[in-house]
Amino acid sequence: MPQITAVTVEDVRFPTSLTADGSDAMNKDGDYSATYVVLHTDGADTVGAPLGGYGLTFTIGRGNDIVAAAALHQARRLVGQDIDAMAADMGAVYRLLTSDSQLRWLGPEKGVVHLSLAAVLNASWDLVARRAGKPLWQLLVDMSPEQLVDIADLRYLSDALTRAEALEILHAKRDTKAARVAELAATGYPAYTTSAGWLGYDDDKLRRLCQEAVDTGYGYVKLKVGADLDDDIRRCSIAREVIGPDRKLMIDANQVWDVGQAVEWVRALARFEPLWIEEPTSPDDILGHAAIRRAVAPVGVATGEHCHNRVMFKQLFQADAIDFCQLDTGRLASVNEIVAVLLLAAKYDVPVCPHAGGVGLCEMVQHVSILDYVAVSGDLTNRVTEFVDHLHEHFTDPCVVRDTGSGSGYVLPTAPGYSTRMHPGSVEQYRFPDGDYWASGAGAQTAPALVSGH
Amino acid sequence: MPQITAVTVEDVRFPTSLTADGSDAMNKDGDYSATYVVLHTDGADTVGAPLGGYGLTFTIGRGNDIVAAAALHQARRLVGQDIDAMAADMGAVYRLLTSDSQLRWLGPEKGVVHLSLAAVLNASWDLVARRAGKPLWQLLVDMSPEQLVDIADLRYLSDALTRAEALEILHAKRDTKAARVAELAATGYPAYTTSAGWLGYDDDKLRRLCQEAVDTGYGYVKLKVGADLDDDIRRCSIAREVIGPDRKLMIDANQVWDVGQAVEWVRALARFEPLWIEEPTSPDDILGHAAIRRAVAPVGVATGEHCHNRVMFKQLFQADAIDFCQLDTGRLASVNEIVAVLLLAAKYDVPVCPHAGGVGLCEMVQHVSILDYVAVSGDLTNRVTEFVDHLHEHFTDPCVVRDTGSGSGYVLPTAPGYSTRMHPGSVEQYRFPDGDYWASGAGAQTAPALVSGH
């Protein structure tokens, strides 16, 4: 039986700060980065190639080394594990990786140790999907309701969602899964684009990119806001003018406001009829989001990319704080925690519109959105998944978004795994600080190496 | 003008797991550890000795290396800083250390990067207090209301506490500070002990330590609970029998329960009349704490040692979720964030009873509690600060708790600084993994070194 024989963790950074890709009111100069975990095995995949597991979490540069160090702490627990035994009980793998109470203290279930846990578990899920020869969404969709609930972490959720309720949600969708898979195979999963609206782009570039989004079949466009109200009014005017009255406009403040300020600012932009305001304030402020939501309706409130675990999502739902759940596949503890959040969202009838972009997030979220529609929510109403068109060239099985005739959508992945295997050449080039790109000195000012303080 | 010339960060671990000191229902085998930051300068203190800043955060073993790596990232920003300029604007020091949006992504304001920030800022506050020749509490008590508000981080709090309200709270106490300092000089700040009640202690040891607590003048004793209800009933019976009906008994579950389970369990222990149930569930579950509090009254609800920032405390207050605020000086971002929480607590009239124990937490909390009484709350009602009697021998200015005639209390510190300078010999002996203790192999099984996964 094949086993995990070794693990490697790489600190991979792309110099996105040079082009203002990804710039917003809080994060002006991110270097999109991946803590990249590889689980090496002595086995072969279904076509006889060496079997490995490839997973990541996303950061924006400095500190990616810290996440990598934490991931190595966690991943080495997997060395010697039997892969088929893992596949048979991924709940146990989750518990193994979260059982270290000394590491737990550093969160718990948040920050660096949770990001790194996501990377290690993402690699584990990629591994078992590759072993099964299925794309991850298919592996999950093929599970019974009982199997899905068994891998979900429902701890601390029972006041909002019991195991029986979770099973009920899944059983209600069980017999119609095949029809929804067939539907998505025809249409793709609905996508929207953020590529147009980074804060560092000038008006001409904004106008051009909005037009491109329209031409490519997008029904949704998202803009970054929150640095300057006059600028935001001008940029929203441009975007609304280009996309017309029928397509949806979303705005994203990346946590820059206090609660009262958020209410004022969003009201000042309400005439552009945004579908949602994203991250209006601190991601920890559940009651603040609820207050903002009450004050800015009918503009919806969205958050989740920095929502650090299922307990926070539970409360966002309990407090009626959000209209859209933007869970993040690099921040939650992989499928085990994501399934719990999908079930909570279904119970509270909040649409899940996952956060993506970054590095590899689009590759992952397509699997999550497909799982959500096919097996959990059974609903596409108000659902649309983020897509940002950069850095996909570094993946061996990049996601594909195209206009299927009913708007742009993610095409169902067919390759085995979680779609997050990187080209070895990309890792070699952008590994920090010794990859060819960084060693050449090109990015020295962008992301200084950690040096001893002496 | 003296400057910071270099920084060092040490990973110091004490093998407390060998004796079950610190054992509870969630953390069975912690090795109490410090990420220890030293700010070296080219200056002298007020008595002509070399001037340095010494600060720490507390962890329980594995992963302390990760926190240390993060602290080094942050601390190196201080190299070259003028110490008198720092002292004149510690709000600016806070903003400097929190201004890195790439590191912010790893929290934000939580987990490893927030723990490490606490260590670096604690060292900075220690440094400026040593430079002034004052214990930290004195430095803070001597500040004007405006100065205190200027160093506090009030971001994301304005819906609960405005700057004007903060000033009003402080101005109301300003003219009577000296009287409260004199009072505490006579009585000490009220303390309670957790040394008696660790979960790993047997009944005889529990009984003996409870009796010692009574004999030493403690009016409060705290027990760990949550592993087994029958055990808890037996242990609470013993404790209540020894301490009698008039002294206070507290119980602490260290996050092991779901909300409904917490309510049932606490009700089953209610006949022992606990003053509070501490950490009944996930520290992130604000609404869960509120639900538990409503269900178990008159037993109070306490939490805070894992409450990761001021935004979470704000909501605990807004939701009427807790009766006691147990802020942690290693988890919050030092004085700058602690003052914000003290002000919030004063506004919402929730007593602050800081978490302590661990390594160095008792040394720090005494300064915070004194500040709270003298300058912020002006009230001792229902206030009592944790004390655990171990590991103090590693500090050059250890806290002192003694029976002052009106119960056990923390004696006002008189040495300059934040009381967290460690003996160089202790650092040498317990530095991980190369200190004498760990290098000898004595603790090899307790805290394995991080090795490459290859």
Tab-separated table of C-alpha atoms in Angstrom, chain B residues 13-14 27 61 122 126 172 206 276 301 309 339 356 392 453:
chain	number	residue	atom	x	y	z
B	13	ARG	CA	11.057	26.592	26.603
B	14	PHE	CA	10.559	25.153	30.079
B	27	ASN	CA	-3.888	21.440	26.955
B	61	GLY	CA	5.939	24.701	23.311
B	122	ASN	CA	6.195	44.539	25.163
B	126	ASP	CA	9.871	47.853	28.738
B	172	ALA	CA	-13.027	61.416	35.585
B	206	LEU	CA	-5.687	19.196	45.066
B	276	TRP	CA	-17.451	32.145	37.032
B	301	VAL	CA	-19.012	33.865	32.307
B	309	ASN	CA	-7.873	41.487	19.682
B	339	VAL	CA	-5.532	50.429	26.992
B	356	ALA	CA	-1.848	35.169	33.957
B	392	HIS	CA	9.153	33.390	38.500
B	453	GLY	CA	10.508	16.606	6.322
